[in-house]
Amino acid sequence: MLKLRLIPVLTYNGFALVKTKSFGKNPRMVGNPIQAARVFNSRKVDELVFTDIFATRQSRKLNLNVVEKVINECFMPVSIGGNVSNLEDINDLLKIGADKVVINSNAFHDSFINKAADMFGESTIILSVDILIESKKKFILLSGKKYPLENYIDKIKNYNYGELFLTSVNNEGTQQGFDIDLFNFFYESVDKPIIFNGGAGNLNHFYDLFSKTKIEAVASSSIFYFTQYNPDDIKKEIKKIRNNVRL
Amino acid sequence: MKNILILDYGMGNIASVKKAIKKLGYHSIVSDHISLNENYDCIILPGVGSFKTAMQNIKKNKTDCILKELVVKRNQKILGICLGMQLLAEYGDEPVLSEGLGLINGHVKKMTLKPNRLPHVGWNNVVVNNSKFNSFHNKDFYFIHSYSFVVEDKLDVMMSVHVDDKEFTAAVNRNNIYGTQFHPEKSQDFGLDLLKNIIDAKT
């Protein structure tokens, strides 16, 4: 039976791991990416995601030296993102051992994501979308600017890629729980495996999400830095309602 | 010292395989060159991407012919991982019908899943059909694929995996020929153990 996945996310600012709140300014420093990767590897997590969340806005490229050290700590799959804008970038990441590459804003430039999937195989490519809700309307954030989601949803449905990494901007970093309606909206709209990210602060939040949706993969960050819970605690909680947990 | 070759034919994640083998305490060589003058203990065929492109790459420099000579006639061990395992088949459909290496009889076809979605991605437990590998029965390994190897002779299926209510090939073995659909190099301790078992297996 295919197991559901719990995926820690490491967000990097070019120097250190940082944690934002609803993508706000002044993120908190939360540590060193290589040490964090080592800890998550020793905890046998299902997968790891590492993204440089400021690379696109600051027109920087990923620091491949750091990325390689992060990957070298991991004997589970690692997905890497941060201003991935051309095929060369993807090739560079795969060469140093990335399993999957996360593409966010750049996915929509000339349908770059389709070219990436053609070249490296759909399952290597993760489309990451950041969704902001204001006055009940959904917006997608691209390079820090917001656009109505309705102009992009067909692309998200039809592009070629392996998985959708969906972040709720409103809930991200708040530790106030998941936006279950947002997940369900995307689950109905998009026919790909979805990794849902943003909002977890305690075990109840996971119980809620897994009992009210058909979710198979969840990503989290703050809960690992700011609470006593580790990945196994969360999985044991999920195991109360779902059988397919890898412990 | 074992002579382990990781064949670099321009497709996919070679660094992880090399890292895993190093972790096991073995030395390996990554190269796009394979030689009839070598005596390999294990030839590893990694790979991510499309079947057709992979075969086109392997046919350059007649690597496919050298592989067949070493594996079929000289009994040298080969291990295909993910796409590398699929290439052992006679045919593959990704994205259009193309010929594979034909080391194990069968055809690689697109999967259909419901309610699960493609790709089949994540950790899944395997059913082991080969007594040499019984210790891996029911262990979880990391899968990521949308095509699956439909093997002609059931005896060649070393492990299988269930998604929804369907059964798919998880690993193949015939004599000195091995292949895993999942990524042992990405499957933590049991993955590394399996890799070691295959590398150490007598042919």
Short mmCIF file of C-alpha atoms in Angstrom, two decimals:
data_model
loop_
_atom_site.label_atom_id
_atom_site.label_comp_id
_atom_site.label_asym_id
_atom_site.label_seq_id
_atom_site.Cartn_x
_atom_site.Cartn_y
_atom_site.Cartn_z
CA MET A 1 0.00 0.00 0.00
CA LEU A 2 1.30 3.43 -0.95
CA LYS A 3 2.15 5.38 2.21
CA LEU A 4 1.20 8.97 2.80
CA ARG A 5 4.12 11.34 3.05
CA LEU A 6 5.24 13.90 5.60
CA ILE A 7 7.84 16.20 4.09
CA PRO A 8 9.88 18.72 6.07
CA VAL A 9 10.66 21.89 4.13
CA LEU A 10 13.91 23.80 4.53
CA THR A 11 13.56 27.42 3.44
CA TYR A 12 16.85 29.17 2.80
CA ASN A 13 17.66 32.87 2.33
CA GLY A 14 21.11 32.53 0.79
CA PHE A 15 22.87 32.40 4.16
CA ALA A 16 20.80 30.39 6.61
CA LEU A 17 17.53 28.61 7.07
CA VAL A 18 14.74 31.07 7.77
CA LYS A 19 11.08 30.82 8.60
CA THR A 20 8.59 33.34 7.27
CA LYS A 21 5.06 34.02 8.45
CA SER A 22 2.55 34.47 5.59
CA PHE A 23 5.55 35.35 3.42
CA GLY A 24 6.06 38.46 5.56
CA LYS A 25 9.21 40.52 5.92
CA ASN A 26 11.75 39.83 8.66
CA PRO A 27 11.84 36.07 8.58
CA ARG A 28 13.30 34.31 11.62
CA MET A 29 16.64 32.56 11.36
CA VAL A 30 16.18 28.94 12.28
CA GLY A 31 19.50 27.29 11.63
CA ASN A 32 21.97 25.71 9.31
CA PRO A 33 20.68 23.75 6.32
CA ILE A 34 23.31 21.02 6.43
CA GLN A 35 22.76 20.27 10.10
CA ALA A 36 19.01 20.30 9.57
CA ALA A 37 19.31 17.86 6.65
CA ARG A 38 21.46 15.58 8.81
CA VAL A 39 18.86 15.55 11.57
CA PHE A 40 15.97 14.85 9.19
CA ASN A 41 17.96 12.07 7.54
CA SER A 42 18.60 10.45 10.91
CA ARG A 43 14.87 10.68 11.62
CA LYS A 44 14.25 8.74 8.37
CA VAL A 45 11.78 11.27 7.03
CA ASP A 46 9.95 10.34 3.82
CA GLU A 47 11.44 13.15 1.73
CA LEU A 48 12.96 16.57 2.10
CA VAL A 49 12.35 19.82 0.22
CA PHE A 50 14.95 22.59 0.16
CA THR A 51 14.18 25.94 -1.46
CA ASP A 52 15.95 29.26 -1.61
CA ILE A 53 12.86 31.40 -1.19
CA PHE A 54 14.51 34.71 -2.06
CA ALA A 55 16.58 33.62 -5.04
CA THR A 56 14.10 34.74 -7.71
CA ARG A 57 13.29 38.11 -6.14
CA GLN A 58 16.96 38.85 -5.53
CA SER A 59 17.91 37.59 -9.02
CA ARG A 60 20.32 35.13 -7.49
CA LYS A 61 21.16 31.61 -8.50
CA LEU A 62 21.11 28.75 -6.02
CA ASN A 63 24.32 28.18 -4.09
CA LEU A 64 25.13 24.75 -5.53
CA ASN A 65 27.88 24.21 -3.02
CA VAL A 66 25.40 24.41 -0.12
CA VAL A 67 22.79 22.42 -2.02
CA GLU A 68 25.26 19.63 -2.69
CA LYS A 69 26.17 19.44 1.01
CA VAL A 70 22.49 19.26 1.93
CA ILE A 71 21.89 16.47 -0.58
CA ASN A 72 24.94 14.57 0.63
CA GLU A 73 23.35 14.23 4.07
CA CYS A 74 20.25 12.55 2.65
CA PHE A 75 19.50 8.92 1.86
CA MET A 76 15.91 9.77 1.05
CA PRO A 77 14.59 11.79 -1.89
CA VAL A 78 15.41 15.49 -1.95
CA SER A 79 13.67 18.14 -4.01
CA ILE A 80 15.44 21.42 -4.65
CA GLY A 81 14.08 24.80 -5.71
CA GLY A 82 15.05 28.47 -5.94
CA ASN A 83 15.08 30.50 -9.16
CA VAL A 84 15.23 27.46 -11.42
CA SER A 85 14.79 29.22 -14.75
CA ASN A 86 16.43 27.16 -17.48
CA LEU A 87 17.28 23.59 -18.43
CA GLU A 88 20.90 24.10 -17.43
CA ASP A 89 19.82 24.91 -13.85
CA ILE A 90 17.91 21.64 -13.68
CA ASN A 91 20.77 19.67 -15.13
CA ASP A 92 23.15 21.20 -12.58
CA LEU A 93 20.86 20.15 -9.72
CA LEU A 94 20.32 16.61 -10.97
CA LYS A 95 24.05 16.19 -11.47
CA ILE A 96 24.77 16.88 -7.81
CA GLY A 97 22.10 14.43 -6.73
CA ALA A 98 18.77 16.26 -6.56
CA ASP A 99 15.91 13.83 -7.15
CA LYS A 100 13.31 16.38 -8.09
CA VAL A 101 13.42 20.03 -9.01
CA VAL A 102 10.89 22.56 -7.75
CA ILE A 103 9.83 25.29 -10.17
CA ASN A 104 7.73 28.20 -8.98
CA SER A 105 7.35 31.57 -10.75
CA ASN A 106 9.50 30.62 -13.72
CA ALA A 107 7.18 27.71 -14.60
CA PHE A 108 4.84 30.10 -16.40
CA HIS A 109 7.45 31.90 -18.55
CA ASP A 110 6.88 30.49 -22.06
CA SER A 111 5.54 27.35 -20.39
CA PHE A 112 9.09 26.61 -19.23
CA ILE A 113 7.81 23.81 -17.03
CA ASN A 114 6.66 21.79 -20.07
CA LYS A 115 10.12 22.04 -21.61
CA ALA A 116 11.62 20.90 -18.33
CA ALA A 117 9.26 17.90 -18.13
CA ASP A 118 9.96 16.95 -21.75
CA MET A 119 13.68 16.99 -21.14
CA PHE A 120 13.97 15.42 -17.69
CA GLY A 121 10.75 13.45 -17.34
CA GLU A 122 7.54 14.67 -15.73
CA SER A 123 8.18 12.95 -12.43
CA THR A 124 11.39 14.94 -11.92
CA ILE A 125 9.54 18.25 -11.98
CA ILE A 126 7.46 19.71 -9.16
CA LEU A 127 5.29 22.74 -9.82
CA SER A 128 5.15 24.96 -6.75
CA VAL A 129 2.31 27.47 -6.40
CA ASP A 130 1.79 30.00 -3.61
CA ILE A 131 -1.87 30.89 -3.12
CA LEU A 132 -3.01 34.01 -1.29
CA ILE A 133 -6.64 34.59 -0.35
CA GLU A 134 -7.97 38.12 0.02
CA SER A 135 -11.70 38.90 0.44
CA LYS A 136 -12.44 35.25 -0.41
CA LYS A 137 -10.67 35.62 -3.78
CA LYS A 138 -7.71 33.40 -4.68
CA PHE A 139 -4.52 34.90 -6.03
CA ILE A 140 -1.29 33.27 -7.14
CA LEU A 141 1.97 34.92 -6.10
CA LEU A 142 4.63 35.05 -8.79
CA SER A 143 7.98 36.65 -7.92
CA GLY A 144 6.24 38.44 -5.05
CA LYS A 145 3.38 39.90 -7.14
CA LYS A 146 -0.20 38.71 -7.00
CA TYR A 147 -2.38 37.71 -9.96
CA PRO A 148 -5.93 36.30 -10.00
CA LEU A 149 -5.71 32.51 -9.82
CA GLU A 150 -8.49 32.17 -12.42
CA ASN A 151 -6.01 33.37 -15.08
CA TYR A 152 -3.62 30.57 -14.17
CA ILE A 153 -5.69 27.61 -13.05
CA ASP A 154 -6.00 26.09 -16.55
CA LYS A 155 -2.25 26.19 -16.91
CA ILE A 156 -1.81 24.50 -13.56
CA LYS A 157 -4.27 21.82 -14.69
CA ASN A 158 -2.71 21.23 -18.08
CA TYR A 159 1.02 21.65 -17.65
CA ASN A 160 3.24 18.57 -17.59
CA TYR A 161 4.85 17.87 -14.24
CA GLY A 162 4.92 15.16 -11.60
CA GLU A 163 3.58 16.75 -8.42
CA LEU A 164 2.00 19.99 -7.27
CA PHE A 165 3.53 21.66 -4.21
CA LEU A 166 0.72 23.85 -2.90
CA THR A 167 1.39 26.53 -0.27
CA SER A 168 -1.28 28.49 1.54
CA VAL A 169 0.34 31.91 1.91
CA ASN A 170 -2.20 33.07 4.50
CA ASN A 171 -1.58 30.11 6.79
CA GLU A 172 2.12 29.57 6.12
CA GLY A 173 4.21 30.05 9.27
CA THR A 174 1.17 30.92 11.42
CA GLN A 175 0.91 27.47 13.07
CA GLN A 176 -2.87 28.05 13.17
CA GLY A 177 -3.91 25.05 11.09
CA PHE A 178 -4.36 24.11 7.43
CA ASP A 179 -6.69 25.77 4.93
CA ILE A 180 -8.69 22.64 4.20
CA ASP A 181 -10.96 24.33 1.65
CA LEU A 182 -7.93 25.43 -0.33
CA PHE A 183 -6.58 21.88 -0.44
CA ASN A 184 -9.95 20.49 -1.51
CA PHE A 185 -10.29 23.11 -4.24
CA PHE A 186 -6.97 22.04 -5.76
CA TYR A 187 -7.61 18.33 -5.17
CA GLU A 188 -10.79 18.62 -7.26
CA SER A 189 -9.18 20.82 -9.93
CA VAL A 190 -5.82 19.17 -10.51
CA ASP A 191 -5.24 15.54 -11.39
CA LYS A 192 -1.73 15.19 -9.89
CA PRO A 193 -0.37 14.16 -6.52
CA ILE A 194 -0.46 17.24 -4.29
CA ILE A 195 1.92 18.13 -1.47
CA PHE A 196 0.10 20.60 0.77
CA ASN A 197 2.10 23.10 2.78
CA GLY A 198 1.28 25.78 5.31
CA GLY A 199 -0.21 26.15 8.74
CA ALA A 200 0.66 23.17 10.91
CA GLY A 201 1.29 24.03 14.55
CA ASN A 202 0.07 21.03 16.51
CA LEU A 203 -1.01 17.40 16.09
CA ASN A 204 -4.71 18.28 15.91
CA HIS A 205 -4.07 20.22 12.73
CA PHE A 206 -2.83 17.02 11.05
CA TYR A 207 -5.71 14.99 12.47
CA ASP A 208 -8.10 17.53 11.03
CA LEU A 209 -6.48 17.65 7.61
CA PHE A 210 -6.23 13.88 7.20
CA SER A 211 -9.74 13.20 8.44
CA LYS A 212 -11.42 15.84 6.28
CA THR A 213 -9.57 15.39 2.98
CA LYS A 214 -8.08 12.73 0.71
CA ILE A 215 -4.62 14.20 1.16
CA GLU A 216 -1.62 11.89 0.56
CA ALA A 217 1.34 14.22 1.13
CA VAL A 218 1.85 17.09 3.53
CA ALA A 219 4.76 19.49 3.99
CA SER A 220 5.70 21.30 7.17
CA SER A 221 8.35 23.54 8.56
CA SER A 222 7.56 25.71 11.59
CA ILE A 223 6.28 22.81 13.68
CA PHE A 224 9.74 21.25 13.61
CA TYR A 225 11.47 24.42 14.80
CA PHE A 226 9.03 25.92 17.27
CA THR A 227 7.35 22.93 18.94
CA GLN A 228 8.45 19.72 20.62
CA TYR A 229 6.93 17.53 17.86
CA ASN A 230 9.08 15.51 15.52
CA PRO A 231 8.00 13.74 12.30
CA ASP A 232 7.24 10.47 14.10
CA ASP A 233 4.90 12.19 16.57
CA ILE A 234 2.94 13.60 13.66
CA LYS A 235 2.80 10.27 11.84
CA LYS A 236 1.60 8.47 14.93
CA GLU A 237 -1.21 11.02 15.14
CA ILE A 238 -2.12 10.47 11.48
CA LYS A 239 -1.98 6.70 12.01
CA LYS A 240 -5.05 7.03 14.25
CA ILE A 241 -7.14 7.75 11.16
CA ARG A 242 -5.14 6.38 8.23
CA ASN A 243 -3.54 2.94 7.87
CA ASN A 244 -0.95 3.82 5.27
CA VAL A 245 1.68 5.47 7.46
CA ARG A 246 5.38 4.65 7.22
CA LEU A 247 6.80 4.58 10.75
CA MET B 1 38.35 -4.39 -4.54
CA LYS B 2 35.14 -4.76 -6.50
CA ASN B 3 34.95 -3.36 -10.00
CA ILE B 4 31.61 -1.52 -10.03
CA LEU B 5 30.67 0.61 -13.02
CA ILE B 6 27.87 3.20 -12.89
CA LEU B 7 27.06 3.71 -16.54
CA ASP B 8 26.55 7.39 -17.30
CA TYR B 9 24.49 7.57 -20.48
CA GLY B 10 23.26 11.10 -19.87
CA MET B 11 20.05 10.25 -18.02
CA GLY B 12 19.51 11.03 -14.41
CA ASN B 13 20.66 10.82 -10.95
CA ILE B 14 24.10 9.32 -10.90
CA ALA B 15 25.44 11.16 -7.86
CA SER B 16 22.97 9.47 -5.50
CA VAL B 17 23.87 6.00 -6.70
CA LYS B 18 27.58 6.71 -6.31
CA LYS B 19 27.01 8.14 -2.84
CA ALA B 20 25.02 5.08 -1.74
CA ILE B 21 27.69 2.68 -2.98
CA LYS B 22 30.36 4.68 -1.21
CA LYS B 23 28.30 4.48 1.97
CA LEU B 24 28.38 0.67 1.61
CA GLY B 25 32.16 0.85 1.58
CA TYR B 26 32.58 0.04 -2.10
CA HIS B 27 34.37 2.00 -4.73
CA SER B 28 32.60 2.68 -8.03
CA ILE B 29 33.49 4.32 -11.30
CA VAL B 30 31.10 6.64 -13.13
CA SER B 31 31.73 6.55 -16.85
CA ASP B 32 30.01 6.72 -20.22
CA HIS B 33 32.53 4.19 -21.44
CA ILE B 34 32.05 0.47 -21.02
CA SER B 35 34.74 -1.91 -22.20
CA LEU B 36 34.85 -5.51 -23.39
CA ASN B 37 38.27 -5.77 -21.78
CA GLU B 38 36.96 -5.23 -18.27
CA ASN B 39 35.64 -7.77 -15.82
CA TYR B 40 32.89 -5.94 -13.95
CA ASP B 41 31.51 -7.24 -10.66
CA CYS B 42 28.44 -5.12 -11.21
CA ILE B 43 27.31 -2.77 -13.95
CA ILE B 44 24.74 -0.31 -12.66
CA LEU B 45 22.31 1.27 -15.06
CA PRO B 46 20.61 4.23 -13.32
CA GLY B 47 18.21 6.54 -15.09
CA VAL B 48 15.41 9.04 -14.98
CA GLY B 49 13.54 10.32 -18.03
CA SER B 50 12.00 8.76 -21.11
CA PHE B 51 12.61 5.21 -22.34
CA LYS B 52 13.06 6.23 -25.95
CA THR B 53 15.68 8.94 -25.28
CA ALA B 54 17.52 6.61 -22.92
CA MET B 55 17.74 3.86 -25.56
CA GLN B 56 18.90 6.36 -28.19
CA ASN B 57 21.69 7.42 -25.84
CA ILE B 58 22.66 3.85 -25.03
CA LYS B 59 22.81 2.89 -28.69
CA LYS B 60 25.44 5.55 -29.33
CA ASN B 61 28.91 3.98 -29.36
CA LYS B 62 27.18 0.57 -29.43
CA THR B 63 26.98 0.53 -25.65
CA ASP B 64 23.89 -1.68 -25.97
CA CYS B 65 25.85 -4.35 -27.87
CA ILE B 66 28.71 -4.28 -25.37
CA LEU B 67 26.25 -4.56 -22.48
CA LYS B 68 24.58 -7.61 -24.04
CA GLU B 69 27.93 -9.27 -24.71
CA LEU B 70 29.09 -8.73 -21.11
CA VAL B 71 25.81 -9.67 -19.46
CA VAL B 72 24.51 -12.48 -21.67
CA LYS B 73 27.67 -14.15 -22.92
CA ARG B 74 30.09 -13.42 -20.09
CA ASN B 75 27.62 -13.56 -17.24
CA GLN B 76 28.60 -10.22 -15.68
CA LYS B 77 26.10 -8.74 -13.24
CA ILE B 78 23.85 -5.85 -14.20
CA LEU B 79 21.53 -3.83 -11.96
CA GLY B 80 19.04 -1.45 -13.54
CA ILE B 81 17.44 1.17 -11.31
CA CYS B 82 14.10 2.84 -12.13
CA LEU B 83 14.28 3.71 -15.84
CA GLY B 84 17.44 1.57 -15.94
CA MET B 85 15.34 -1.42 -14.86
CA GLN B 86 12.74 -0.69 -17.51
CA LEU B 87 15.43 -0.65 -20.19
CA LEU B 88 16.07 -4.34 -19.48
CA ALA B 89 12.72 -5.04 -21.20
CA GLU B 90 12.20 -5.90 -24.85
CA TYR B 91 9.93 -2.92 -25.47
CA GLY B 92 8.81 0.33 -23.87
CA ASP B 93 5.95 2.71 -24.68
CA GLU B 94 7.39 5.98 -23.34
CA PRO B 95 6.55 8.16 -25.21
CA VAL B 96 6.17 5.86 -28.27
CA LEU B 97 6.91 2.17 -28.84
CA SER B 98 10.67 1.57 -28.83
CA GLU B 99 13.00 -1.36 -28.40
CA GLY B 100 14.80 -1.95 -25.12
CA LEU B 101 17.83 -4.08 -24.28
CA GLY B 102 15.73 -7.27 -24.26
CA LEU B 103 17.55 -8.85 -21.32
CA ILE B 104 14.27 -9.75 -19.59
CA ASN B 105 11.16 -10.58 -21.61
CA GLY B 106 8.35 -8.10 -21.28
CA HIS B 107 6.97 -4.70 -22.16
CA VAL B 108 7.01 -1.41 -20.23
CA LYS B 109 3.55 0.16 -20.31
CA LYS B 110 1.83 3.22 -18.87
CA MET B 111 0.11 2.52 -15.56
CA THR B 112 -3.50 3.37 -14.82
CA LEU B 113 -4.39 4.19 -11.23
CA LYS B 114 -7.54 5.15 -9.38
CA PRO B 115 -8.10 6.69 -6.86
CA ASN B 116 -4.32 7.12 -6.62
CA ARG B 117 -2.74 9.48 -9.12
CA LEU B 118 0.19 9.25 -11.49
CA PRO B 119 3.07 9.23 -10.99
CA HIS B 120 3.10 6.42 -8.41
CA VAL B 121 5.25 8.43 -6.01
CA GLY B 122 6.23 7.70 -2.44
CA TRP B 123 7.05 4.78 -0.17
CA ASN B 124 5.38 1.46 -0.80
CA ASN B 125 5.92 -2.02 0.65
CA VAL B 126 7.02 -4.89 -1.58
CA VAL B 127 6.03 -8.53 -1.80
CA VAL B 128 9.13 -10.68 -2.28
CA ASN B 129 8.91 -13.76 -4.54
CA ASN B 130 12.57 -14.81 -4.35
CA SER B 131 13.76 -16.64 -1.23
CA LYS B 132 17.25 -15.11 -1.44
CA PHE B 133 15.69 -11.73 -0.71
CA ASN B 134 13.07 -12.77 1.84
CA SER B 135 14.43 -10.39 4.48
CA PHE B 136 13.05 -7.47 2.42
CA HIS B 137 9.50 -8.80 2.43
CA ASN B 138 6.99 -6.07 3.22
CA LYS B 139 9.68 -3.38 3.60
CA ASP B 140 8.98 0.10 2.22
CA PHE B 141 10.96 1.46 -0.72
CA TYR B 142 10.76 4.77 -2.55
CA PHE B 143 9.02 4.66 -5.93
CA ILE B 144 8.52 7.34 -8.55
CA HIS B 145 7.25 6.24 -11.97
CA SER B 146 4.27 6.31 -14.32
CA TYR B 147 5.26 3.34 -16.48
CA SER B 148 5.60 -0.21 -15.26
CA PHE B 149 7.40 -3.33 -16.49
CA VAL B 150 4.89 -6.02 -17.49
CA VAL B 151 7.11 -9.10 -17.25
CA GLU B 152 6.34 -12.12 -19.43
CA ASP B 153 7.72 -14.89 -17.21
CA LYS B 154 6.44 -14.59 -13.64
CA LEU B 155 9.64 -16.27 -12.38
CA ASP B 156 11.56 -13.14 -13.40
CA VAL B 157 9.53 -10.98 -11.01
CA MET B 158 11.60 -10.77 -7.83
CA MET B 159 9.33 -8.31 -6.02
CA SER B 160 5.94 -6.82 -6.68
CA VAL B 161 4.07 -3.84 -5.27
CA HIS B 162 0.40 -2.96 -4.84
CA VAL B 163 -1.19 0.35 -5.73
CA ASP B 164 -4.93 0.64 -5.25
CA ASP B 165 -5.98 -2.96 -5.94
CA LYS B 166 -3.49 -3.52 -8.73
CA GLU B 167 -0.17 -5.34 -8.70
CA PHE B 168 2.94 -3.99 -10.43
CA THR B 169 6.52 -5.19 -10.86
CA ALA B 170 8.79 -3.77 -8.16
CA ALA B 171 11.98 -5.70 -8.98
CA VAL B 172 13.15 -8.26 -11.52
CA ASN B 173 15.84 -10.91 -11.43
CA ARG B 174 17.00 -13.57 -13.85
CA ASN B 175 20.38 -15.13 -13.02
CA ASN B 176 22.92 -12.26 -13.17
CA ILE B 177 20.35 -9.67 -14.28
CA TYR B 178 18.71 -7.47 -11.62
CA GLY B 179 16.45 -4.47 -11.74
CA THR B 180 14.50 -2.39 -9.23
CA GLN B 181 11.65 -0.07 -10.18
CA PHE B 182 12.12 1.74 -6.86
CA HIS B 183 15.24 3.67 -5.86
CA PRO B 184 17.27 1.60 -3.36
CA GLU B 185 19.79 4.45 -3.15
CA LYS B 186 16.97 6.69 -1.85
CA SER B 187 15.29 4.17 0.43
CA GLN B 188 17.30 4.63 3.60
CA ASP B 189 18.68 1.55 5.43
CA PHE B 190 16.70 -1.19 3.70
CA GLY B 191 17.54 0.31 0.32
CA LEU B 192 21.25 0.32 1.10
CA ASP B 193 20.97 -3.26 2.43
CA LEU B 194 19.30 -4.43 -0.74
CA LEU B 195 21.92 -2.69 -2.87
CA LYS B 196 24.63 -4.51 -0.92
CA ASN B 197 22.82 -7.84 -1.25
CA ILE B 198 22.59 -7.47 -5.00
CA ILE B 199 26.19 -6.32 -5.41
CA ASP B 200 27.39 -9.23 -3.25
CA ALA B 201 25.08 -11.88 -4.79
CA LYS B 202 26.87 -14.73 -6.56
CA THR B 203 26.14 -15.01 -10.24
#
